[in-house]
Amino acid sequence: MTGEIPKSPTAPGPRVAIIGGGVCGLGIGWRLAAAGCRVEVFERDKTGRAASWAAAGMLAARAEAEPLEDTLLELNLKSQRMWPEWAQEVEAAAGMALDYRDEGTLIVAVTRDDVEQLHFHHELLRGFGLEVEWLSGAETRRREPFLSPKTSAGVYSAGDHQVDNRKLVTALELAYLDAGGALYEETEVTRVEIANGAARGVFAGDELHEADVVVLAAGAWSREIPGLPASARPPIRPIKGQMVALQMDPSAPLIRHVVWVPGAYLAPRLDGRLIIGATVEEKGFDTDVTAGGVLNLLLNTWEALPGIDELPLVESWVGFRPTSRDDAPILGPSPVEGLVMATGHHRNGILLAPITIDAVSDYILKGRLDAAVRPFGIDRFRLSEVEQRGAA
Amino acid sequence: MSNALADPLTIADKSFTSRLLIGSGTYPNQQAMLDAIRESGAQIVTVAIRRISLDGGGETVLDALGGDYTILPNTAGCYTAKDAVLTAQLGREALETNWVKLEVIGDRETLYPDTEHLLTAAEELVRDGFTVLPYSTDDPIVCRKLEDVGCAAVMPLGSPIGSGMGLLNPYNLEIIRAQTALPVVVDAGIGTASDVVLAMELGCDAVMAASAVGRARDPVIMARAIRHALEAGRLAYRGGRIPKKRHGEASSPGRGVIGT
Amino acid sequence: MGDSISVNGIERPLTDKTVGELLATENVDLDARFLAVAVNGAVVPRAEWNAAPVAADDDVEIVRPAPGG
């Protein structure tokens, strides 16, 4: 694979243009600016208001593990282990708290069919070698007393924590600006400038911003950035998710763990907000919050946690998971020299922020790619036989 | 499949070496779907017909599948004959096929077919030139009526969609098999390979699997298991099982045993 | 109040005269494969998109295949 990072003899580091001002773009910008690079971040909206804002902030490498995703699980676990220390580093750089919570995650079963499904999931997680604990209904309720009396079983994952992702956005923006990065909000990249197979910068409107390295961190929009050759267009589609937030009394919250009930997950924030997500819809960039979507989230939650009945519903929103063919991210070099990928994180963007940000900035600064992210290059799709047949 | 060429599955005017119809939903991700479908050996893949997003984005499931399969649009999610007929017609236009897997669902909890609407839709679609593969209850009378209106196969359920409970009434399936000249495709309820073997041993011609593969712990391995189960079950059916008896019958000669 | 039309279940003002114009207004790629359109419960074949009229209160459905069992 090409994608060597050009060394500039005069500047302390390469000039970098980053497409996308979400957690990945801001985080990479922060690291590079702090290392002395001249960095520009281009964000089509306000910073971090897409998937980074919509997310629930769950760092759930274990509870969310899925069949056939062993390689991704390794990456998720590695990033999960980085999180506590990484959070402290961000907090120190930004001078604000991220509300990291480490109570762990409970997966809850109510009906008989739920228990069967939970057994299946528990076996899957154990098969992956993950430390998760099977709990009786009574033990589950002892840990979260407001769960329905019908709660019949639970699985506890101590290692799956959460963070307030909106605070993370704000903190990374502060850290980035503080490190001297330039931020262009509401500025769409109209074209990636490529000459002789190498990225030379990006156009914002009619103006060329020259750069030695261009980072594609545009989330669900990554496939649609103009100017990319087919081989460097990441196969990413948006998967719509609807979410709602209820307001609990922060001094007497209904739950303290992240709780998965059948058909919804609940992330309780320190400020009392209870984040409930999320639908999974192949609907392109459709931004509607629908009656059916909210109904399902609330009904599924209410069945397991009837105490939500009286809570005010304070917000509802839609986000777009940037999803590749295999649900895994696309990281590192591309067939275009100087064009680096940091996108396609599906539902794991917050979880994978530390490894993505550190590995991609390291690669840009030192030209070495962390072994942990090597399986996640865009070349894995190019080599796919099915892909080639589809293109033929 | 050994002997496959001599023992094809024929539905309407098409022949297949695989006896599996496979779904394209419920997989952990798109790549898992492609890998599992390839591993299953299936030649017929079902897809749903849905409103497009008017806000752009994404590729269709068919772009991912490529051109190697017979694509069978279904009418999943329809609750009336009217909606099912229009969905079938839209599927025909979108996919340039007159085949349709006809589903008219009766309620959300059981996902049982609405037989009255199913028969109405089947009759109308056959008149409109469709090759109709109707998902129905495992009721021999319903299957006979579907045959009478001109369907190309019958697709009785083994148990409710996605339940994984296998074939709850094998006796009905045997009766359906015995009475119809059409291919019998067991649809819905398959949980694992042994359910597929049983369906084949009963003489059914094919099996439809969706959740059984897509929601398995390892969909690719389960796809292979289902492929082998189809082969084992079909061969066992053709080989012919021995009668079940209450007493033992030695399989070695009784005479010439030492010490007698 | 001006004339309106329903597209995939959503009411919007009527601005187009034909199915082809309506698809263009909705940013649907007219050359995309696997698309189908129905107006008031009747499929409009692709060859007729440019000629087939749409009028006030019409009910338009635009569909394509999706993953499913």
XYZ file of C-alpha atoms in Angstrom:
721
model
C 0.000 0.000 0.000
C 1.257 3.510 -0.767
C 0.344 6.425 1.453
C 3.793 7.440 2.647
C 3.700 10.625 4.655
C 5.860 13.295 3.006
C 8.427 14.840 5.272
C 8.599 18.606 5.146
C 12.157 19.880 5.648
C 11.205 23.260 7.107
C 8.071 22.765 9.245
C 8.201 20.728 12.441
C 5.505 18.431 11.050
C 3.318 18.004 8.011
C 0.507 20.447 7.225
C -2.750 18.603 7.801
C -6.315 19.160 6.607
C -8.953 17.156 8.454
C -12.379 16.596 6.905
C -14.889 16.225 9.719
C -15.038 17.932 13.110
C -16.392 15.065 15.157
C -14.605 13.291 17.973
C -12.132 11.621 15.592
C -11.327 14.741 13.590
C -10.979 17.000 16.638
C -8.981 14.406 18.558
C -6.525 13.780 15.738
C -6.292 17.546 15.221
C -5.537 18.036 18.905
C -2.715 15.468 18.909
C -1.172 16.843 15.706
C -1.475 20.506 16.667
C 0.052 19.712 20.046
C 2.948 18.068 18.190
C 3.544 21.273 16.223
C 1.724 20.572 12.961
C -0.302 23.251 11.208
C -3.799 21.735 11.346
C -7.094 22.795 9.823
C -10.388 21.042 10.631
C -13.325 21.443 8.237
C -16.796 20.720 9.593
C -19.931 20.941 7.447
C -22.092 21.705 10.520
C -21.176 22.763 14.050
C -18.359 20.708 15.553
C -19.305 17.317 16.875
C -23.034 17.699 16.251
C -23.389 14.527 14.140
C -22.754 10.984 15.423
C -20.409 12.215 18.164
C -23.270 14.203 19.684
C -26.011 11.660 19.000
C -24.118 8.757 20.575
C -24.846 7.329 24.022
C -21.191 7.249 25.091
C -21.200 3.587 26.006
C -17.754 2.006 26.087
C -19.233 -1.452 25.750
C -16.666 -3.631 24.021
C -17.951 -6.715 25.850
C -21.731 -6.445 26.162
C -22.075 -5.471 22.515
C -19.762 -8.119 21.043
C -21.305 -9.749 17.979
C -20.825 -12.979 16.053
C -17.993 -13.070 13.487
C -16.488 -9.858 14.813
C -13.481 -11.309 16.662
C -10.952 -8.977 15.044
C -13.053 -5.930 15.797
C -13.523 -7.158 19.378
C -9.736 -7.116 19.876
C -9.567 -3.518 18.684
C -12.551 -2.540 20.846
C -10.998 -4.135 23.930
C -7.662 -2.448 23.318
C -9.328 0.968 23.013
C -11.488 0.218 26.047
C -8.354 -0.431 28.116
C -6.916 2.908 26.938
C -10.005 4.853 27.978
C -9.531 5.630 31.710
C -6.062 7.116 31.312
C -6.953 8.751 28.005
C -9.978 10.416 29.623
C -7.751 11.939 32.266
C -5.425 13.262 29.596
C -8.313 14.918 27.717
C -9.723 16.308 30.954
C -6.343 17.821 31.837
C -5.890 19.326 28.370
C -9.402 20.803 28.313
C -9.787 21.655 31.966
C -13.203 19.997 32.233
C -14.716 16.684 33.359
C -15.956 14.016 30.936
C -18.201 12.367 33.533
C -16.575 8.975 33.053
C -18.594 6.316 34.909
C -17.329 2.836 35.748
C -20.284 1.124 37.443
C -20.415 -1.324 34.535
C -23.168 -2.652 32.299
C -26.144 -4.897 33.078
C -28.021 -6.806 30.389
C -31.505 -7.652 31.601
C -34.069 -10.296 30.625
C -37.771 -10.080 31.444
C -39.803 -12.664 29.520
C -39.011 -16.324 28.952
C -37.947 -15.575 25.374
C -35.624 -12.853 26.708
C -33.942 -15.365 29.008
C -33.374 -17.767 26.120
C -31.854 -14.936 24.092
C -29.715 -13.833 27.058
C -28.383 -17.373 27.547
C -27.393 -17.384 23.886
C -25.671 -14.011 24.218
C -23.953 -15.017 27.476
C -22.538 -18.121 25.796
C -21.333 -16.029 22.869
C -19.523 -13.622 25.220
C -18.028 -16.472 27.228
C -16.934 -18.076 23.967
C -15.013 -14.884 23.191
C -13.281 -15.303 26.568
C -14.931 -12.211 28.043
C -15.463 -11.841 31.769
C -19.185 -11.524 32.209
C -21.298 -12.748 35.089
C -24.679 -14.495 34.954
C -27.101 -13.137 37.561
C -30.433 -14.403 38.861
C -33.438 -12.125 38.591
C -33.224 -11.354 42.319
C -29.523 -10.526 42.132
C -30.107 -8.330 39.091
C -32.758 -6.389 41.015
C -30.541 -6.133 44.059
C -28.093 -4.210 41.890
C -30.774 -2.097 40.225
C -33.801 -2.082 42.574
C -36.101 -0.154 40.236
C -36.035 -2.840 37.566
C -39.393 -4.560 37.049
C -40.295 -7.307 39.543
C -40.653 -9.502 36.452
C -36.905 -9.274 35.807
C -35.887 -12.899 35.413
C -32.143 -12.818 34.745
C -29.203 -10.559 34.024
C -25.638 -10.526 32.769
C -23.153 -8.156 34.375
C -20.120 -6.798 32.560
C -17.892 -4.875 34.954
C -15.526 -3.694 32.211
C -18.091 -1.823 30.106
C -18.123 1.800 31.236
C -19.565 5.038 29.861
C -18.590 8.631 29.229
C -20.604 11.748 28.442
C -19.904 11.975 24.724
C -21.168 15.552 24.413
C -18.701 16.652 27.057
C -16.050 14.748 25.130
C -16.871 16.803 22.005
C -16.612 20.052 23.925
C -13.401 18.999 25.645
C -11.699 17.920 22.422
C -12.703 21.163 20.726
C -11.215 23.152 23.619
C -8.042 21.068 23.616
C -7.707 21.377 19.848
C -8.136 25.156 19.799
C -5.843 25.498 22.784
C -3.156 23.556 20.940
C -3.394 26.074 18.108
C -5.560 24.234 15.582
C -7.722 26.141 13.096
C -11.425 25.277 13.006
C -13.773 26.001 10.101
C -17.364 25.318 11.115
C -20.268 25.235 8.664
C -17.671 24.819 5.956
C -18.159 22.020 3.501
C -15.182 20.494 1.740
C -16.116 20.798 -1.909
C -13.225 18.681 -3.214
C -10.154 16.802 -2.131
C -7.290 18.038 -4.286
C -5.287 15.137 -5.650
C -2.360 15.453 -8.072
C -0.120 12.652 -9.311
C -1.796 10.190 -6.968
C -1.112 12.282 -3.875
C -3.379 14.439 -1.731
C -2.434 18.115 -1.962
C -5.124 19.692 0.182
C -8.843 20.390 0.190
C -11.112 22.937 -1.395
C -13.524 24.750 0.888
C -15.721 26.720 -1.461
C -13.346 28.041 -4.129
C -10.375 28.276 -1.840
C -7.643 25.635 -1.834
C -6.217 24.844 1.586
C -2.910 23.179 0.827
C -1.831 20.283 2.985
C 0.666 17.435 2.996
C -1.832 15.121 4.641
C -5.615 14.973 4.334
C -7.529 13.028 6.982
C -10.952 11.691 6.053
C -12.961 11.694 9.290
C -16.356 12.627 7.879
C -18.374 9.815 9.460
C -21.509 8.825 7.562
C -20.691 11.416 4.865
C -17.228 9.995 4.133
C -18.294 8.242 0.936
C -19.678 11.413 -0.557
C -16.712 13.760 -0.286
C -16.026 14.937 -3.853
C -12.685 14.342 -5.498
C -11.913 10.887 -4.136
C -11.036 8.176 -6.650
C -13.161 5.008 -6.428
C -10.358 3.106 -4.692
C -10.273 5.668 -1.862
C -14.024 6.060 -1.451
C -14.841 4.227 1.754
C -17.885 1.916 1.409
C -19.804 3.612 4.201
C -23.533 4.097 4.565
C -25.552 5.902 7.221
C -27.577 3.744 9.603
C -30.195 5.853 11.272
C -30.755 5.699 15.021
C -33.488 7.470 16.979
C -32.932 8.278 20.641
C -34.632 10.043 23.514
C -33.533 11.478 26.852
C -35.554 11.507 30.067
C -34.646 13.603 33.096
C -34.139 11.796 36.398
C -33.457 13.385 39.744
C -29.626 13.305 39.821
C -29.648 12.760 43.596
C -32.039 9.799 43.293
C -31.497 8.241 39.861
C -33.569 5.232 38.758
C -30.445 3.344 37.654
C -26.675 3.717 37.988
C -25.359 1.091 35.577
C -25.698 1.204 31.852
C -28.650 -1.162 31.404
C -29.611 -3.119 28.298
C -33.251 -4.140 28.274
C -34.760 -6.133 25.407
C -35.010 -3.655 22.527
C -33.282 -0.640 24.112
C -30.283 0.477 26.133
C -30.252 3.040 28.936
C -27.267 5.199 29.859
C -27.731 7.207 33.080
C -25.657 10.386 33.216
C -24.304 12.002 36.373
C -26.508 15.039 35.682
C -29.614 12.843 35.804
C -30.223 12.564 32.093
C -31.272 9.060 31.077
C -30.226 8.426 27.484
C -32.369 5.795 25.740
C -31.408 4.328 22.361
C -31.596 3.361 19.676
C -33.438 2.267 16.592
C -31.460 0.690 13.739
C -32.806 1.865 10.396
C -31.497 1.678 6.837
C -33.130 4.927 5.826
C -30.295 6.995 4.423
C -30.024 10.468 5.925
C -33.671 10.608 7.001
C -33.807 12.897 10.045
C -37.368 12.227 11.235
C -38.010 11.250 14.829
C -41.052 9.002 14.340
C -43.906 7.987 16.621
C -43.119 4.318 16.082
C -39.432 4.776 16.834
C -40.016 6.610 20.095
C -42.905 4.319 21.030
C -40.712 1.241 20.740
C -37.849 2.739 22.728
C -40.127 3.901 25.530
C -42.300 0.794 25.606
C -39.300 -1.526 25.706
C -37.772 0.564 28.480
C -41.004 0.821 30.442
C -41.524 -2.968 30.398
C -38.245 -3.389 32.277
C -38.085 -0.106 34.181
C -41.672 0.986 34.901
C -40.440 3.883 37.021
C -39.768 5.971 33.900
C -43.517 6.600 33.704
C -43.417 9.995 35.427
C -40.084 11.236 34.076
C -40.076 14.255 31.768
C -39.013 13.524 28.207
C -36.483 16.280 27.595
C -35.042 15.528 24.172
C -35.373 13.320 21.116
C -32.941 13.136 18.217
C -31.609 11.197 15.263
C -28.029 10.214 14.536
C -26.304 8.369 11.690
C -23.903 5.551 12.408
C -21.144 5.588 9.773
C -21.238 1.924 8.823
C -18.967 -0.060 6.530
C -19.634 -3.486 5.002
C -18.324 -5.376 8.018
C -19.349 -2.832 10.681
C -15.656 -2.234 11.467
C -13.851 1.106 11.087
C -11.616 2.139 8.208
C -8.291 3.385 9.546
C -4.888 4.385 8.225
C -3.415 4.861 4.758
C -5.338 4.736 1.484
C -4.296 4.170 -2.129
C -3.897 7.951 -2.400
C -0.576 9.095 -0.952
C -1.129 11.399 2.015
C -4.837 10.579 2.327
C -5.477 8.947 5.689
C -8.721 7.322 6.869
C -10.320 7.692 10.298
C -13.927 6.774 9.641
C -16.592 4.049 9.514
C -16.897 3.510 13.273
C -20.516 2.285 13.111
C -21.752 2.337 16.702
C -18.284 2.268 18.260
C -17.030 5.785 17.577
C -16.732 6.891 21.205
C -15.323 3.549 22.320
C -12.742 3.591 19.522
C -11.783 7.262 19.917
C -8.539 6.678 21.875
C -7.093 4.012 19.562
C -8.242 5.823 16.422
C -6.910 9.205 17.486
C -3.608 7.920 18.825
C -2.921 5.438 16.014
C -3.816 7.830 13.188
C -1.875 10.782 14.638
C 1.096 8.523 15.330
C 1.001 7.313 11.765
C 0.951 10.873 10.441
C 3.753 12.008 12.732
C 6.037 8.983 12.566
C 4.928 7.011 9.505
C 4.400 3.869 11.611
C 1.014 2.190 11.834
C 0.047 0.538 15.137
C -0.286 -3.206 14.533
C -3.682 -3.171 16.248
C -5.272 -1.070 13.503
C -3.564 -2.706 10.520
C -6.428 -5.154 9.836
C -8.753 -2.170 9.345
C -7.347 -0.600 6.186
C -9.574 0.331 3.279
C -7.697 -2.270 1.195
C -9.689 -5.062 2.852
C -12.675 -4.001 0.768
C -10.734 -3.572 -2.446
C -9.504 -7.120 -2.153
C -12.986 -8.491 -1.560
C -14.023 -10.815 -4.341
C -17.655 -9.872 -3.971
C -16.790 -6.202 -4.272
C -14.953 -6.826 -7.518
C -17.850 -8.767 -8.946
C -20.211 -6.004 -7.890
C -18.061 -3.417 -9.653
C -17.710 -5.476 -12.830
C -24.239 -31.860 -3.505
C -23.434 -35.316 -4.772
C -26.019 -36.488 -7.256
C -27.324 -32.935 -7.257
C -27.414 -32.701 -11.009
C -29.563 -35.797 -11.147
C -31.807 -34.517 -8.362
C -32.521 -30.862 -8.974
C -35.135 -28.747 -7.262
C -37.575 -27.493 -9.845
C -39.927 -24.598 -9.161
C -42.058 -23.422 -12.084
C -39.671 -23.301 -15.051
C -36.413 -23.075 -13.109
C -34.133 -25.761 -11.752
C -31.683 -25.436 -8.906
C -28.957 -27.690 -7.556
C -29.417 -26.249 -4.060
C -32.548 -26.909 -2.050
C -32.137 -23.838 0.114
C -33.872 -20.488 -0.055
C -32.005 -18.043 2.143
C -32.869 -14.643 3.605
C -30.696 -11.544 3.328
C -31.673 -9.962 6.670
C -30.773 -10.512 10.369
C -26.999 -10.972 9.869
C -24.511 -9.213 12.190
C -23.275 -7.173 9.213
C -23.297 -7.054 5.417
C -20.028 -8.919 4.960
C -21.312 -11.697 7.237
C -24.418 -11.906 5.035
C -22.364 -12.263 1.849
C -20.050 -14.863 3.384
C -22.871 -16.898 4.940
C -24.964 -16.920 1.781
C -22.008 -18.067 -0.285
C -21.189 -20.766 2.262
C -24.798 -22.004 2.286
C -24.689 -22.850 -1.411
C -28.125 -21.276 -1.804
C -29.059 -20.076 -5.268
C -32.258 -18.292 -4.248
C -32.002 -15.239 -1.984
C -35.034 -13.387 -0.653
C -35.168 -9.617 -0.306
C -37.785 -7.249 1.039
C -39.212 -4.278 -0.872
C -39.063 -1.025 1.063
C -39.560 2.683 0.548
C -36.306 4.362 -0.400
C -34.911 7.122 1.716
C -35.465 10.423 -0.020
C -32.402 11.769 1.696
C -29.871 9.670 -0.174
C -27.069 7.480 1.076
C -26.249 3.828 0.936
C -26.214 1.053 -1.569
C -28.921 -1.537 -2.060
C -28.604 -5.076 -0.810
C -28.392 -6.130 -4.467
C -25.310 -4.041 -5.155
C -23.651 -6.050 -2.425
C -24.968 -9.444 -3.557
C -23.874 -9.053 -7.167
C -25.497 -11.004 -9.969
C -24.941 -14.590 -8.888
C -28.284 -15.378 -7.320
C -31.936 -15.759 -8.224
C -33.416 -12.868 -6.277
C -36.830 -13.544 -4.806
C -38.655 -10.425 -3.614
C -41.025 -10.982 -0.714
C -44.029 -9.079 0.554
C -42.933 -9.257 4.195
C -44.596 -6.693 6.411
C -47.840 -6.558 4.415
C -51.049 -7.057 6.388
C -53.576 -6.884 3.534
C -53.986 -8.506 0.124
C -53.990 -5.062 -1.465
C -50.616 -4.045 -0.030
C -49.127 -7.450 -0.816
C -50.253 -7.282 -4.451
C -48.817 -3.801 -4.943
C -45.573 -4.783 -3.211
C -45.289 -7.820 -5.500
C -45.848 -5.617 -8.532
C -43.236 -3.120 -7.329
C -40.830 -6.016 -6.748
C -41.442 -7.235 -10.296
C -40.674 -3.779 -11.674
C -37.600 -3.228 -9.504
C -36.047 -6.652 -9.995
C -37.384 -7.685 -13.384
C -38.729 -10.961 -12.081
C -42.266 -12.275 -11.928
C -41.428 -14.476 -8.959
C -42.700 -13.435 -5.564
C -42.592 -14.913 -2.088
C -46.054 -13.928 -0.944
C -46.476 -13.128 2.735
C -49.576 -11.577 4.261
C -49.130 -11.332 8.003
C -52.050 -11.589 10.420
C -50.603 -10.068 13.583
C -47.339 -8.807 15.059
C -47.105 -11.266 17.927
C -47.345 -14.597 16.132
C -46.532 -13.377 12.610
C -48.981 -16.053 11.461
C -50.264 -15.664 7.905
C -53.687 -14.145 7.283
C -55.093 -16.995 5.206
C -58.065 -15.117 3.816
C -55.936 -12.272 2.469
C -53.240 -14.698 1.360
C -55.649 -16.618 -0.877
C -57.085 -13.416 -2.331
C -53.628 -12.020 -3.095
C -52.362 -15.341 -4.487
C -55.289 -15.613 -6.881
C -54.861 -12.042 -8.095
C -51.107 -12.361 -8.574
C -51.399 -15.649 -10.465
C -53.921 -13.962 -12.779
C -51.406 -11.142 -13.243
C -48.784 -13.622 -14.457
C -46.747 -14.048 -11.272
C -44.957 -17.182 -10.132
C -46.312 -17.202 -6.590
C -44.568 -18.886 -3.638
C -46.980 -18.356 -0.739
C -45.982 -18.509 2.940
C -48.869 -20.243 4.699
C -49.896 -22.121 7.807
C -49.116 -25.848 7.842
C -52.764 -26.578 7.093
C -53.236 -29.107 4.262
C -56.534 -27.522 3.218
C -54.980 -24.083 2.885
C -52.112 -25.566 0.878
C -54.593 -27.339 -1.399
C -56.465 -24.098 -2.009
C -53.212 -22.315 -2.808
C -52.439 -25.053 -5.305
C -55.924 -24.712 -6.787
C -55.489 -20.992 -7.464
C -52.273 -21.707 -9.362
C -49.354 -21.116 -7.008
C -45.970 -22.506 -8.104
C -45.101 -24.024 -4.724
C -46.459 -24.207 -1.209
C -44.470 -22.842 1.715
C -46.010 -24.075 4.962
C -44.441 -22.868 8.192
C -42.595 -25.192 10.560
C -43.273 -22.841 13.492
C -43.590 -19.062 13.872
C -41.146 -16.837 11.957
C -37.918 -16.349 13.866
C -38.971 -18.669 16.709
C -36.413 -21.371 15.927
C -38.790 -24.011 17.275
C -38.378 -26.310 14.281
C -41.165 -28.406 12.767
C -43.970 -28.425 15.324
C -46.325 -30.558 13.248
C -44.364 -32.922 11.018
C -47.526 -34.977 10.444
C -49.213 -32.073 8.693
C -46.147 -31.531 6.550
C -46.280 -35.211 5.559
C -49.919 -34.880 4.574
C -49.175 -31.723 2.585
C -46.287 -33.484 0.862
C -48.469 -36.480 0.013
C -51.385 -34.537 -1.415
C -49.692 -31.941 -3.619
C -47.844 -32.137 -6.886
C -46.157 -28.804 -6.163
C -42.768 -28.352 -4.528
C -43.134 -28.103 -0.749
C -40.785 -25.553 0.812
C -40.720 -25.472 4.602
C -40.710 -21.807 5.541
C -40.202 -20.315 8.984
C -39.219 -21.836 12.293
C -35.973 -23.576 11.324
C -33.666 -23.413 14.349
C -30.772 -25.656 13.449
C -29.529 -28.341 11.059
C -31.613 -31.218 12.469
C -34.819 -29.309 11.635
C -33.636 -29.152 8.039
C -32.779 -32.858 7.976
C -36.251 -33.691 9.289
C -37.929 -31.510 6.661
C -35.963 -33.246 3.933
C -36.634 -36.730 5.364
C -40.337 -35.973 5.326
C -39.977 -35.508 1.581
C -40.217 -31.758 1.469
C -38.431 -30.329 -1.533
C -36.673 -27.328 -0.056
C -36.228 -25.232 3.046
C -36.271 -21.491 3.600
C -33.857 -20.260 6.289
C -33.294 -16.720 7.493
C -32.903 -16.192 11.255
C -31.549 -19.746 11.636
C -28.426 -18.606 9.796
C -28.343 -14.842 10.319
C -28.856 -14.956 14.087
C -26.681 -18.009 14.743
C -23.611 -17.683 16.921
C -21.518 -18.146 13.788
C -23.669 -17.568 10.696
C -21.022 -18.833 8.269
C -20.547 -22.129 10.076
C -24.306 -22.531 10.488
C -24.742 -21.878 6.764
C -22.426 -24.770 6.044
C -24.287 -26.984 8.534
C -27.575 -26.216 6.803
C -26.061 -27.035 3.429
C -24.889 -30.420 4.700
C -28.224 -31.016 6.440
C -30.064 -30.499 3.170
C -27.833 -33.007 1.488
C -28.031 -35.545 4.330
C -31.771 -35.229 4.704
C -32.489 -35.401 1.001
C -30.266 -38.451 0.559
C -31.872 -40.133 3.569
C -35.281 -39.496 2.030
C -34.185 -40.985 -1.265
C -32.330 -43.839 0.444
C -35.455 -44.670 2.447
C -35.448 -45.153 6.195
C -36.102 -48.594 7.659
C -39.330 -49.234 9.533
C -39.401 -48.487 13.262
C -39.922 -51.694 15.306
C -40.384 -52.332 18.979
C -37.918 -55.215 19.219
C -34.334 -55.639 18.217
C -33.352 -57.410 15.026
C -29.727 -58.542 14.890
C -27.665 -57.340 12.020
C -25.118 -60.188 12.205
C -25.832 -63.845 11.370
C -27.316 -65.792 14.280
C -25.503 -69.015 13.350
C -21.830 -69.885 13.694
C -21.280 -67.953 16.870
C -18.490 -69.564 18.909
C -19.250 -71.262 22.203
C -22.646 -72.611 21.083
C -53.248 26.466 0.380
C -51.518 25.036 -2.694
C -51.858 21.527 -4.059
C -50.038 18.782 -2.232
C -48.842 15.270 -2.983
C -47.855 12.327 -0.794
C -44.404 10.837 -1.447
C -43.560 7.709 0.564
C -46.156 8.691 3.100
C -45.005 12.294 3.515
C -47.208 15.200 2.389
C -45.462 17.921 0.437
C -46.375 20.694 -2.005
C -46.943 19.611 -5.586
C -44.218 21.135 -7.756
C -43.880 18.599 -10.562
C -45.929 17.530 -13.543
C -44.527 14.042 -14.188
C -43.086 11.124 -12.258
C -39.698 11.844 -13.838
C -39.732 15.448 -12.630
C -40.825 14.365 -9.171
C -37.955 11.859 -8.911
C -35.521 14.556 -9.996
C -36.926 16.960 -7.396
C -36.463 14.256 -4.751
C -32.836 13.799 -5.870
C -33.475 10.213 -6.889
C -30.903 8.998 -9.406
C -33.048 8.187 -12.444
C -30.501 5.681 -13.700
C -30.223 3.819 -10.386
C -31.027 0.145 -10.793
C -33.631 -1.738 -8.756
C -36.009 1.205 -8.340
C -39.771 1.003 -8.717
C -42.493 3.638 -8.542
C -46.240 3.397 -7.991
C -48.797 6.186 -8.238
C -52.135 5.640 -6.510
C -51.531 1.914 -6.187
C -50.492 1.305 -9.784
C -46.900 0.625 -10.828
C -45.490 3.132 -13.321
C -42.909 1.305 -15.476
C -39.534 2.986 -15.784
C -40.064 3.639 -19.504
C -43.095 5.780 -18.669
C -41.603 7.878 -15.875
C -40.983 10.896 -18.085
C -44.513 10.918 -19.485
C -46.640 9.696 -16.579
C -48.395 12.645 -14.922
C -48.605 13.347 -11.217
C -51.431 15.484 -9.857
C -52.705 16.962 -6.616
C -53.522 14.419 -3.879
C -51.683 11.614 -5.663
C -50.087 8.961 -3.526
C -46.570 8.144 -4.757
C -44.450 5.220 -3.540
C -40.765 4.891 -4.457
C -39.190 1.595 -3.399
C -36.120 -0.572 -3.776
C -34.957 -3.935 -2.393
C -33.755 -4.129 1.210
C -32.305 -6.951 3.304
C -35.039 -9.321 4.442
C -36.187 -12.875 5.054
